[in-house]
PDB file of C-alpha atoms in Angstrom:
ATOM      1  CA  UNK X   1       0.000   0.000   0.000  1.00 87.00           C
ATOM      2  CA  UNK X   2       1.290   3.372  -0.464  1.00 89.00           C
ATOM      3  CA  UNK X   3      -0.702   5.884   1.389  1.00 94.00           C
ATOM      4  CA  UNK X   4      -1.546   9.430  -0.641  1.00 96.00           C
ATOM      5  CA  UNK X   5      -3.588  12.193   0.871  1.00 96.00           C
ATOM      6  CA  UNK X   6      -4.907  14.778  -1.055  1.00 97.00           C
ATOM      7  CA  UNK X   7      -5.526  18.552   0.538  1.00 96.00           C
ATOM      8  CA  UNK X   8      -5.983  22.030  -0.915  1.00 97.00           C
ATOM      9  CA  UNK X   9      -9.817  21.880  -2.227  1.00 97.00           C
ATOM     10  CA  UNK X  10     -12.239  24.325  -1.722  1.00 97.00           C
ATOM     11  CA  UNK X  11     -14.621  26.993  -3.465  1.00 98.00           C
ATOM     12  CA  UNK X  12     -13.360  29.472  -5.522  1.00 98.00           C
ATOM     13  CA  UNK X  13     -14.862  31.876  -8.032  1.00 98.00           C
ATOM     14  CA  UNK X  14     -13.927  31.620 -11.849  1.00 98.00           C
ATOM     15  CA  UNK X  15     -10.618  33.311 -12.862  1.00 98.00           C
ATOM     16  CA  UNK X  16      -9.229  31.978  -9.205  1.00 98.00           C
ATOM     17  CA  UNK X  17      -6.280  30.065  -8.198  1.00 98.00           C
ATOM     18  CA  UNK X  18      -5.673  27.205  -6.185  1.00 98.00           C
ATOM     19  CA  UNK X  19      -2.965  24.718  -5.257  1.00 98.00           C
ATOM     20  CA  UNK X  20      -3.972  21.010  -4.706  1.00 98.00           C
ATOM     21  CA  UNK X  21      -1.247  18.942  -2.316  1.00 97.00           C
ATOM     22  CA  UNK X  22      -0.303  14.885  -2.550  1.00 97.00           C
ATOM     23  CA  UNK X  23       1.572  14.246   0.380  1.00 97.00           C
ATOM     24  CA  UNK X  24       3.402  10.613   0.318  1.00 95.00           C
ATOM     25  CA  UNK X  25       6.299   9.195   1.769  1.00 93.00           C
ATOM     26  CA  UNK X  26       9.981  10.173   0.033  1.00 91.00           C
ATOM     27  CA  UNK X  27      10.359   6.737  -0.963  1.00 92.00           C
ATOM     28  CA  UNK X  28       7.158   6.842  -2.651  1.00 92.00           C
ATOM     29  CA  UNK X  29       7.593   9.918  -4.526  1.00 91.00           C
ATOM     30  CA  UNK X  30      10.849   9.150  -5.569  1.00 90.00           C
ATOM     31  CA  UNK X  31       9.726   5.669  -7.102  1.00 93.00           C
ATOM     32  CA  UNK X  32       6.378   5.790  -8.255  1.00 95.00           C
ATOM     33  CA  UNK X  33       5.215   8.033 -11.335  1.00 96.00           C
ATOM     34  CA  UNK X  34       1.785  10.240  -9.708  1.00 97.00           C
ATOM     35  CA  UNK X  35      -0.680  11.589 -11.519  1.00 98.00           C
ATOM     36  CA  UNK X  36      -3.420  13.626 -10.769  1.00 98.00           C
ATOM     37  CA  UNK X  37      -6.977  12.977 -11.955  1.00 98.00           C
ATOM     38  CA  UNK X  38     -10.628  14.563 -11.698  1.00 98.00           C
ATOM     39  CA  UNK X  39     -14.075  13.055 -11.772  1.00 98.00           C
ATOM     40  CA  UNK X  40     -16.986  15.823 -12.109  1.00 96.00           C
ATOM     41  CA  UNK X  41     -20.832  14.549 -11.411  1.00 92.00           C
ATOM     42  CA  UNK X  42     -21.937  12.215 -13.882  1.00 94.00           C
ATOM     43  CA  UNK X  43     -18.504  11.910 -16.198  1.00 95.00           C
ATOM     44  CA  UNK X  44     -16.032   9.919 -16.516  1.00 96.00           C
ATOM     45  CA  UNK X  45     -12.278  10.094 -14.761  1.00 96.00           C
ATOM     46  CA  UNK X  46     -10.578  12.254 -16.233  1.00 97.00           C
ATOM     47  CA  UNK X  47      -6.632  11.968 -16.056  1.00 97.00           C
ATOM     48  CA  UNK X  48      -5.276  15.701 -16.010  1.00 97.00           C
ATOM     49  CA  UNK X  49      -1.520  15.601 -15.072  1.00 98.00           C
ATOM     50  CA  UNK X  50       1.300  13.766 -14.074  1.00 98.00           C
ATOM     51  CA  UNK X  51       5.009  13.743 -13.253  1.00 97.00           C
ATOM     52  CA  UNK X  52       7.255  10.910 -13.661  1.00 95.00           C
ATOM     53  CA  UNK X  53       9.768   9.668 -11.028  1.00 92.00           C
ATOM     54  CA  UNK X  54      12.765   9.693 -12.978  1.00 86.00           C
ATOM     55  CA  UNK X  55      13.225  12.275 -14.556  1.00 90.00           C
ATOM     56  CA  UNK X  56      10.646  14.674 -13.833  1.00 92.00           C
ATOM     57  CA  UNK X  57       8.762  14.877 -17.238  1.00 95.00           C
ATOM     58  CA  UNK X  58       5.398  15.784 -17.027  1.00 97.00           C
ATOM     59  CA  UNK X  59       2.342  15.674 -18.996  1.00 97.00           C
ATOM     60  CA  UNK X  60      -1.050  17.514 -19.409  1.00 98.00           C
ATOM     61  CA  UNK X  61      -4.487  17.119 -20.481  1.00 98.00           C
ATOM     62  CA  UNK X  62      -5.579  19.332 -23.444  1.00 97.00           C
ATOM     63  CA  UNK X  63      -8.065  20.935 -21.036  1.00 96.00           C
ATOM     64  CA  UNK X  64      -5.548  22.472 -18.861  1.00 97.00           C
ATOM     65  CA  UNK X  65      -2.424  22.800 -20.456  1.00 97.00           C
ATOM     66  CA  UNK X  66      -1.110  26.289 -20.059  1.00 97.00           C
ATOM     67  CA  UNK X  67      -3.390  26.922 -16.606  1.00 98.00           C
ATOM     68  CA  UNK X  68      -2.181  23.403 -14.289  1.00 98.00           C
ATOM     69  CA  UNK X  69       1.498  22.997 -13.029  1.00 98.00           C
ATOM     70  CA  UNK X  70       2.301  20.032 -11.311  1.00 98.00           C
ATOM     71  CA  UNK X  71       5.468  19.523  -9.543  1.00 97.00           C
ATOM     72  CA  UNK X  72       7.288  17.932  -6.598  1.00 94.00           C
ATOM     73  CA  UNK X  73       8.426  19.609  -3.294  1.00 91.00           C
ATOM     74  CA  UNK X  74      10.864  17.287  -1.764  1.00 85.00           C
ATOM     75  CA  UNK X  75      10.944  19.443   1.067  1.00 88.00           C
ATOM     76  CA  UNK X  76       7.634  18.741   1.987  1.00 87.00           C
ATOM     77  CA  UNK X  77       7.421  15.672   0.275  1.00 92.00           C
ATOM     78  CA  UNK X  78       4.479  16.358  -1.747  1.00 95.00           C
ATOM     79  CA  UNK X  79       2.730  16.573  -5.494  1.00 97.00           C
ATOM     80  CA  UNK X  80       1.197  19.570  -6.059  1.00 97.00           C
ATOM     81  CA  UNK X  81      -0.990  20.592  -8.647  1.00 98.00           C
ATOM     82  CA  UNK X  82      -0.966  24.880  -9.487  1.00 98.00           C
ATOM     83  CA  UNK X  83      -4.699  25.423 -10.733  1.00 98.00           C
ATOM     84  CA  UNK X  84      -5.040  29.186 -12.178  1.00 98.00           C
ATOM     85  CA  UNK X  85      -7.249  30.587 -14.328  1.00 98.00           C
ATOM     86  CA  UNK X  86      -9.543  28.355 -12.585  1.00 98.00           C
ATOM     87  CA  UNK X  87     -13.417  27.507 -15.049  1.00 98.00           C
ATOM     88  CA  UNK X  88     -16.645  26.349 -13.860  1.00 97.00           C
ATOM     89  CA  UNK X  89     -15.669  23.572 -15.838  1.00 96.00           C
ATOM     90  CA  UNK X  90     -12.874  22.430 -13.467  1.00 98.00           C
ATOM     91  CA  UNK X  91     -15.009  21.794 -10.491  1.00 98.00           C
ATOM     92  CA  UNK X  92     -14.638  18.244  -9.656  1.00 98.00           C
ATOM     93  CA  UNK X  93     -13.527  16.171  -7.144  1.00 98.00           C
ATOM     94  CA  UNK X  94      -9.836  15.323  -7.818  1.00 98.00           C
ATOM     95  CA  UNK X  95      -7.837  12.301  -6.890  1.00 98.00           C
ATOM     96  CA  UNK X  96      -3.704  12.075  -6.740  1.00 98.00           C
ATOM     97  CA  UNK X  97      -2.577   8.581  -7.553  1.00 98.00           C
ATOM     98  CA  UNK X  98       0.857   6.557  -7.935  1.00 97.00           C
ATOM     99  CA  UNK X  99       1.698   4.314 -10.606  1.00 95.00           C
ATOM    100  CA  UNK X 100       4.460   1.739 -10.193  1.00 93.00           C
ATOM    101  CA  UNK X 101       7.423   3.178 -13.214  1.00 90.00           C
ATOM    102  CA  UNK X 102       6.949  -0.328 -15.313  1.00 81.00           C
ATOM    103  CA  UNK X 103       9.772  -0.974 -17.791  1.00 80.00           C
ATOM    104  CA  UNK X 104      11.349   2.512 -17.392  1.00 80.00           C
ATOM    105  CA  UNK X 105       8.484   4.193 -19.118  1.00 87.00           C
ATOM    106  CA  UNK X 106       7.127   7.698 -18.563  1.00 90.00           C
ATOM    107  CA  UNK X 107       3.866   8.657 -16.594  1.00 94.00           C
ATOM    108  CA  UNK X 108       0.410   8.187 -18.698  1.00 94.00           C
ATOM    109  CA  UNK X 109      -2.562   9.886 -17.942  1.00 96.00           C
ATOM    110  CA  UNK X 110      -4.556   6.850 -18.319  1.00 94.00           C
ATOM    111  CA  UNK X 111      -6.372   5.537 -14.811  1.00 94.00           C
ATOM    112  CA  UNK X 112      -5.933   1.764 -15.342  1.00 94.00           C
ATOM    113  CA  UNK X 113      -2.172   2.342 -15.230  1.00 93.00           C
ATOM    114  CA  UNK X 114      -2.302   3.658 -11.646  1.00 96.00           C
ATOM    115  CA  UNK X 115      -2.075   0.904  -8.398  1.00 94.00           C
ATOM    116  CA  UNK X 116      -2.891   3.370  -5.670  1.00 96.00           C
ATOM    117  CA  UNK X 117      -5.340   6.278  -4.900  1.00 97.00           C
ATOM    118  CA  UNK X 118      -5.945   8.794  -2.510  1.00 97.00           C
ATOM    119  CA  UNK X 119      -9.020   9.618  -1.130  1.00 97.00           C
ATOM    120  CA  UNK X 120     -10.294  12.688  -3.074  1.00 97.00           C
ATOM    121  CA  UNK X 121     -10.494  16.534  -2.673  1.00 98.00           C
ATOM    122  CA  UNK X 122     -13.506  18.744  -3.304  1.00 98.00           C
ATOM    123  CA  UNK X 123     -12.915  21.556  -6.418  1.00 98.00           C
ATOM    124  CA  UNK X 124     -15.525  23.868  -6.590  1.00 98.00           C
ATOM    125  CA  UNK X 125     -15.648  27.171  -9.588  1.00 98.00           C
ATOM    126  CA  UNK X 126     -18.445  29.120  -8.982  1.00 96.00           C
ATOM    127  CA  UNK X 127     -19.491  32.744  -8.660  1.00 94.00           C
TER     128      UNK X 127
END
């Protein structure tokens, strides 16, 4: 098991910023790739970002390229997730996740890939 808690959510109005947290040990955040993912009412999972443990190389959805930034903070051995220029459309409840680095490859934003979840964080983007 590899624990992952999620923090940061809230209610914000459109145009606002937040920062979403992963905390997880060192060990896990230096092996495992983690990806962040969101699941609005009614839809789908939707994989939005993720770093990879190796070498740091990240990838975004379409939907928020240019607004998310994910990164790593050693320091306080976390994931975050930078949200600005935040849409009605982001509001969602979103999930960090680690996926075990298989055969050297990069992070995927693709669910199935990912062994472990954390329990979820409220995003709300409403005026």
């Amino acid at each position: 098991q590899v624990p992952l808690v999620e923090s940061g959510g809230g209610l914000v109005q459109p145009g606002g910023s937040l920062r979403l947290s992963c905390r997880a040990s060192r060990w896990a955040l230096s092996y495992y790739h983690i990806g962040w993912f969101r699941q609005a009412p009614g839809k789908e999972r939707e994989g939005i970002s993720c770093i990879s443990s190796k070498d740091g190389s990240t990838d975004y959805a379409d939907s928020v390229k240019g607004r998310f930034t994910i990164g790593r903070d050693n320091v306080e051995s976390t994931v975050y997730l930078q949200m600005n220029s935040l849409k009605p459309e982001d509001t969602a409840v979103y999930y960090c996740a680690a996926d075990d680095p298989r055969f050297g490859l990069p992070c995927y934003l693709r669910s199935y890939e990912y062994d472990y979840w954390g329990q979820g964080t409220q995003v709300s983007v409403s005026s």
